[in-house]
């Protein structure tokens, strides 16, 4: 059985769908039917609007405004830009290269 909380987190995203051997759907949760794809749910990191009827999720649509707002709040990862080796590092690399090429063990 798959279940999901009926109320999203403060940031408007739902936590992941839970799957387990539940005897019944717990209070505050809705049944997620097996025939309802969760692909868009996870593509939008849980930022969706659920349509729930009689404790069962009937459908959902992405909540694009909340999703975009969340993505904009994430820190921007700066790409690792290789730095130029120091003179000592370059010399050490040159010596290591020459040792390998000549078969010398240092």
Coordinates of N, CA, C and O in Angstrom, one line a residue:
X1 N 0.8 -1.2 0.0 CA 0.0 0.0 0.0 C 0.9 1.2 0.0 O 1.9 1.3 0.7
X2 N 0.5 2.2 -0.8 CA 1.3 3.5 -0.9 C 0.4 4.6 -0.2 O -0.8 4.6 -0.5
X3 N 1.0 5.4 0.6 CA 0.3 6.5 1.2 C 1.1 7.8 1.1 O 2.3 7.7 0.9
X4 N 0.4 8.9 1.3 CA 1.0 10.2 1.3 C 0.3 11.1 2.3 O -0.9 11.0 2.5
X5 N 1.1 12.0 2.9 CA 0.5 12.9 3.8 C -0.5 13.8 3.0 O -0.2 14.2 1.9
X6 N -1.6 14.2 3.7 CA -2.6 15.0 3.0 C -2.3 16.5 3.0 O -2.8 17.3 2.2
X7 N -1.3 16.9 3.9 CA -1.0 18.3 4.0 C 0.5 18.4 3.7 O 1.3 17.7 4.2
X8 N 0.9 19.3 2.8 CA 2.3 19.5 2.4 C 3.1 20.1 3.6 O 2.5 20.6 4.6
X9 N 4.4 20.1 3.5 CA 5.3 20.7 4.4 C 5.1 22.2 4.3 O 4.5 22.7 3.4
X10 N 5.7 23.0 5.3 CA 5.6 24.4 5.3 C 6.1 25.1 3.9 O 5.6 26.1 3.5
X11 N 7.0 24.4 3.3 CA 7.5 24.9 2.0 C 6.7 24.6 0.8 O 7.0 24.8 -0.3
X12 N 5.5 23.9 1.1 CA 4.5 23.6 0.1 C 4.9 22.3 -0.7 O 4.2 21.9 -1.7
X13 N 5.9 21.5 -0.3 CA 6.2 20.3 -0.9 C 5.7 19.1 0.0 O 5.7 19.2 1.2
X14 N 5.3 18.1 -0.7 CA 4.9 16.9 0.0 C 6.1 16.0 0.3 O 7.0 15.9 -0.6
X15 N 6.2 15.3 1.4 CA 7.3 14.4 1.6 C 7.1 13.2 0.6 O 6.0 13.0 0.1
X16 N 8.1 12.3 0.5 CA 8.0 11.2 -0.4 C 6.8 10.3 -0.1 O 6.4 10.2 1.0
X17 N 6.3 9.7 -1.1 CA 5.2 8.7 -1.0 C 5.8 7.5 -0.2 O 6.9 7.1 -0.4
X18 N 5.1 7.0 0.8 CA 5.5 5.9 1.6 C 4.9 4.6 1.2 O 3.7 4.6 0.8
X19 N 5.6 3.6 1.2 CA 5.1 2.3 0.8 C 5.4 1.3 2.0 O 6.5 1.2 2.5
X20 N 4.4 0.5 2.3 CA 4.5 -0.5 3.3 C 3.3 -1.4 3.5 O 2.3 -1.3 2.7
X21 N 3.4 -2.3 4.4 CA 2.3 -3.2 4.7 C 1.4 -2.6 5.8 O 1.4 -3.1 7.0
X22 N 0.7 -1.5 5.5 CA -0.2 -0.9 6.5 C -1.5 -1.6 6.6 O -2.0 -2.1 5.6
X23 N -2.1 -1.7 7.8 CA -3.4 -2.3 7.9 C -4.5 -1.4 7.4 O -5.5 -1.8 6.9
X24 N -4.2 -0.1 7.6 CA -5.2 0.9 7.2 C -4.4 2.2 6.9 O -3.2 2.3 7.4
X25 N -5.0 3.1 6.3 CA -4.4 4.4 6.0 C -4.5 5.2 7.3 O -5.5 5.5 7.8
X26 N -3.3 5.7 7.8 CA -3.3 6.4 9.0 C -4.0 7.8 8.9 O -4.1 8.3 7.8
X27 N -4.5 8.3 10.0 CA -5.1 9.7 10.0 C -4.1 10.7 9.4 O -2.9 10.6 9.7
X28 N -4.6 11.6 8.6 CA -3.8 12.6 8.0 C -3.1 12.2 6.7 O -2.4 13.0 6.1
X29 N -3.3 10.9 6.3 CA -2.7 10.4 5.1 C -3.8 10.0 4.1 O -5.0 9.8 4.4
X30 N -3.4 9.9 2.8 CA -4.3 9.5 1.8 C -3.7 8.3 1.0 O -2.4 8.2 1.0
X31 N -4.5 7.4 0.5 CA -4.0 6.3 -0.3 C -3.5 6.8 -1.6 O -4.2 7.6 -2.3
X32 N -2.4 6.3 -2.0 CA -1.8 6.6 -3.4 C -2.1 5.4 -4.2 O -1.4 4.4 -4.0
X33 N -3.0 5.4 -5.1 CA -3.3 4.2 -5.9 C -2.2 3.7 -6.8 O -1.4 4.5 -7.3
X34 N -2.0 2.4 -6.9 CA -1.0 1.8 -7.7 C -1.0 2.2 -9.2 O 0.0 2.3 -9.8
X35 N -2.2 2.5 -9.7 CA -2.3 2.9 -11.1 C -2.1 4.4 -11.4 O -2.2 4.8 -12.5
X36 N -1.7 5.2 -10.3 CA -1.4 6.6 -10.5 C 0.1 6.7 -10.5 O 0.8 6.5 -9.5
X37 N 0.6 7.2 -11.6 CA 2.1 7.4 -11.8 C 2.6 8.5 -10.8 O 1.9 9.5 -10.6
X38 N 3.7 8.2 -10.3 CA 4.3 9.2 -9.4 C 5.5 10.0 -10.1 O 6.2 10.7 -9.4
X39 N 5.6 9.8 -11.4 CA 6.8 10.4 -12.1 C 6.8 11.9 -12.0 O 7.9 12.4 -11.6
X40 N 5.7 12.6 -12.2 CA 5.7 14.0 -12.1 C 5.9 14.5 -10.7 O 6.5 15.5 -10.4
X41 N 5.4 13.7 -9.8 CA 5.5 14.0 -8.3 C 7.0 14.1 -8.0 O 7.4 15.1 -7.4
X42 N 7.8 13.1 -8.4 CA 9.2 13.1 -8.1 C 10.0 14.1 -9.0 O 11.0 14.7 -8.5
X43 N 9.6 14.3 -10.2 CA 10.3 15.2 -11.1 C 10.2 16.7 -10.5 O 11.1 17.5 -10.8
X44 N 9.1 16.9 -9.8 CA 8.9 18.3 -9.2 C 9.2 18.3 -7.7 O 8.7 19.2 -7.0
X45 N 9.9 17.3 -7.3 CA 10.4 17.3 -5.9 C 9.3 17.4 -4.9 O 9.4 17.9 -3.8
X46 N 8.1 16.8 -5.2 CA 6.9 16.8 -4.3 C 6.2 18.1 -4.3 O 5.2 18.3 -3.6
X47 N 6.5 19.1 -5.1 CA 5.8 20.3 -5.2 C 4.6 20.1 -6.2 O 4.7 20.3 -7.4
X48 N 3.5 19.6 -5.7 CA 2.3 19.3 -6.4 C 1.1 19.7 -5.7 O 1.1 20.0 -4.5
X49 N 0.0 19.7 -6.4 CA -1.3 20.0 -5.8 C -2.1 18.7 -6.0 O -2.3 18.2 -7.1
X50 N -2.5 18.1 -4.8 CA -3.2 16.8 -4.9 C -4.7 17.0 -5.0 O -5.3 17.9 -4.4
X51 N -5.4 16.1 -5.7 CA -6.9 16.1 -5.7 C -7.2 14.8 -4.9 O -6.9 13.7 -5.4
X52 N -7.8 14.9 -3.7 CA -8.1 13.8 -2.9 C -9.6 13.7 -2.7 O -10.2 14.6 -2.4
X53 N -10.1 12.5 -2.9 CA -11.5 12.2 -2.8 C -11.7 10.9 -2.0 O -11.1 9.9 -2.3
X54 N -12.4 11.0 -0.9 CA -12.7 9.9 0.0 C -11.4 9.2 0.4 O -11.3 8.0 0.5
X55 N -10.4 10.0 0.7 CA -9.1 9.5 1.3 C -8.2 8.8 0.2 O -7.2 8.2 0.6
X56 N -8.5 9.0 -1.1 CA -7.7 8.5 -2.1 C -7.3 9.6 -3.1 O -8.1 10.4 -3.5
X57 N -6.0 9.6 -3.4 CA -5.5 10.6 -4.4 C -6.0 10.2 -5.7 O -5.8 9.1 -6.2
X58 N -6.8 11.2 -6.3 CA -7.4 10.9 -7.6 C -6.5 11.4 -8.8 O -6.4 10.8 -9.8
X59 N -5.8 12.5 -8.5 CA -4.9 13.1 -9.5 C -4.0 14.1 -8.8 O -4.2 14.4 -7.6
X60 N -3.1 14.7 -9.6 CA -2.3 15.8 -9.0 C -1.7 16.5 -10.2 O -1.6 16.0 -11.3
X61 N -1.3 17.8 -9.9 CA -0.6 18.6 -10.9 C 0.6 19.3 -10.3 O 0.5 19.5 -9.1
X62 N 1.6 19.5 -11.0 CA 2.8 20.2 -10.4 C 2.4 21.6 -10.0 O 1.6 22.3 -10.6
X63 N 2.9 22.0 -8.8 CA 2.8 23.4 -8.3 C 4.0 24.1 -8.7 O 5.0 24.2 -8.0
X64 N 4.0 24.6 -10.0 CA 5.2 25.2 -10.6 C 5.7 26.4 -9.9 O 6.9 26.6 -9.8
X65 N 4.8 27.3 -9.3 CA 5.2 28.5 -8.6 C 6.0 28.1 -7.4 O 7.1 28.7 -7.2
X66 N 5.5 27.2 -6.6 CA 6.3 26.8 -5.4 C 7.6 26.1 -5.8 O 8.6 26.3 -5.1
X67 N 7.5 25.3 -6.8 CA 8.7 24.5 -7.2 C 9.8 25.5 -7.7 O 11.0 25.3 -7.3
X68 N 9.4 26.4 -8.5 CA 10.4 27.4 -9.0 C 11.0 28.3 -7.9 O 12.2 28.6 -7.9
X69 N 10.1 28.7 -7.0 CA 10.6 29.4 -5.8 C 11.6 28.6 -5.0 O 12.6 29.2 -4.6
X70 N 11.3 27.4 -4.8 CA 12.2 26.5 -4.0 C 13.6 26.3 -4.8 O 14.6 26.5 -4.2
X71 N 13.5 26.1 -6.1 CA 14.7 25.9 -6.8 C 15.6 27.2 -6.8 O 16.8 27.1 -6.7
X72 N 14.9 28.4 -6.8 CA 15.7 29.6 -6.8 C 16.3 29.9 -5.4 O 17.3 30.6 -5.3
X73 N 15.8 29.2 -4.4 CA 16.4 29.4 -3.0 C 17.6 28.5 -2.8 O 18.3 28.7 -1.8
X74 N 17.8 27.6 -3.7 CA 19.0 26.7 -3.5 C 20.3 27.4 -3.8 O 20.3 28.3 -4.6
X75 N 21.3 27.0 -3.0 CA 22.6 27.7 -3.3 C 23.1 27.3 -4.7 O 22.9 26.2 -5.1
X76 N 23.7 28.3 -5.3 CA 24.3 28.1 -6.6 C 25.7 27.4 -6.4 O 26.5 27.9 -5.7
X77 N 25.8 26.3 -7.1 CA 27.1 25.6 -7.0 C 28.1 26.2 -8.1 O 27.8 26.1 -9.2
X78 N 29.2 26.6 -7.6 CA 30.2 27.2 -8.5 C 31.0 26.0 -9.0 O 31.4 25.1 -8.3
X79 N 31.2 26.0 -10.3 CA 32.0 24.9 -10.9 C 33.5 25.0 -10.4 O 34.0 26.1 -10.1
X80 N 34.0 23.8 -10.2 CA 35.4 23.8 -9.8 C 36.3 24.2 -11.0 O 36.3 23.5 -12.0
X81 N 36.9 25.3 -10.8 CA 37.8 25.8 -11.9 C 39.2 25.4 -11.5 O 39.7 25.8 -10.4
X82 N 39.9 24.6 -12.3 CA 41.2 24.2 -11.9 C 42.2 25.4 -11.9 O 42.1 26.3 -12.7
X83 N 43.0 25.4 -10.9 CA 44.0 26.5 -10.8 C 45.3 26.0 -11.4 O 45.5 24.9 -11.5
X84 N 46.1 27.0 -11.7 CA 47.4 26.7 -12.3 C 48.2 26.1 -11.2 O 48.2 26.6 -10.0
X85 N 49.0 25.0 -11.5 CA 49.8 24.5 -10.5 C 50.9 25.5 -10.1 O 51.4 26.3 -10.9
X86 N 51.4 25.3 -8.8 CA 52.5 26.2 -8.4 C 53.7 25.6 -9.1 O 53.7 24.6 -9.7
X87 N 54.8 26.4 -9.0 CA 56.0 26.0 -9.7 C 56.5 24.7 -9.1 O 57.0 23.8 -9.9
X88 N 56.4 24.5 -7.8 CA 56.9 23.3 -7.2 C 56.0 22.1 -7.6 O 56.5 21.0 -7.9
X89 N 54.7 22.3 -7.7 CA 53.8 21.2 -8.1 C 54.1 20.8 -9.6 O 54.1 19.6 -9.9
X90 N 54.3 21.8 -10.4 CA 54.6 21.5 -11.8 C 56.0 20.8 -11.9 O 56.1 19.8 -12.7
X91 N 56.9 21.2 -11.2 CA 58.2 20.5 -11.2 C 58.1 19.1 -10.7 O 58.7 18.1 -11.3
X92 N 57.3 18.8 -9.7 CA 57.1 17.5 -9.1 C 56.4 16.6 -10.2 O 56.8 15.5 -10.4
X93 N 55.4 17.2 -10.9 CA 54.7 16.4 -11.9 C 55.6 16.1 -13.1 O 55.6 15.0 -13.6
X94 N 56.5 17.0 -13.4 CA 57.4 16.8 -14.5 C 58.4 15.7 -14.2 O 58.7 14.8 -15.0
X95 N 58.9 15.7 -12.9 CA 59.8 14.7 -12.5 C 59.1 13.3 -12.4 O 59.7 12.3 -12.9
X96 N 57.9 13.3 -11.9 CA 57.2 12.0 -11.9 C 56.9 11.5 -13.3 O 57.1 10.3 -13.5
X97 N 56.6 12.4 -14.2 CA 56.4 11.9 -15.6 C 57.7 11.4 -16.2 O 57.6 10.3 -16.8
X98 N 58.8 12.1 -16.0 CA 60.1 11.6 -16.6 C 60.4 10.2 -15.9 O 61.0 9.4 -16.6
X99 N 60.2 10.1 -14.6 CA 60.5 8.8 -14.0 C 59.7 7.7 -14.6 O 60.2 6.6 -14.8
X100 N 58.4 7.9 -14.8 CA 57.6 6.9 -15.4 C 58.0 6.5 -16.8 O 58.1 5.4 -17.2
X101 N 58.3 7.5 -17.6 CA 58.7 7.3 -19.0 C 60.1 6.6 -19.1 O 60.3 5.9 -20.1
X102 N 61.0 6.8 -18.1 CA 62.3 6.2 -18.2 C 62.4 4.9 -17.4 O 63.4 4.2 -17.4
X103 N 61.3 4.6 -16.6 CA 61.3 3.4 -15.8 C 62.1 3.5 -14.5 O 62.4 2.5 -13.9
X104 N 62.4 4.7 -14.1 CA 63.1 4.9 -12.9 C 62.2 5.0 -11.7 O 61.1 5.6 -11.8
X105 N 62.5 4.3 -10.6 CA 61.7 4.3 -9.4 C 62.3 5.4 -8.5 O 63.5 5.3 -8.2
X106 N 61.5 6.3 -8.1 CA 62.0 7.3 -7.2 C 61.8 6.9 -5.7 O 60.9 6.3 -5.3

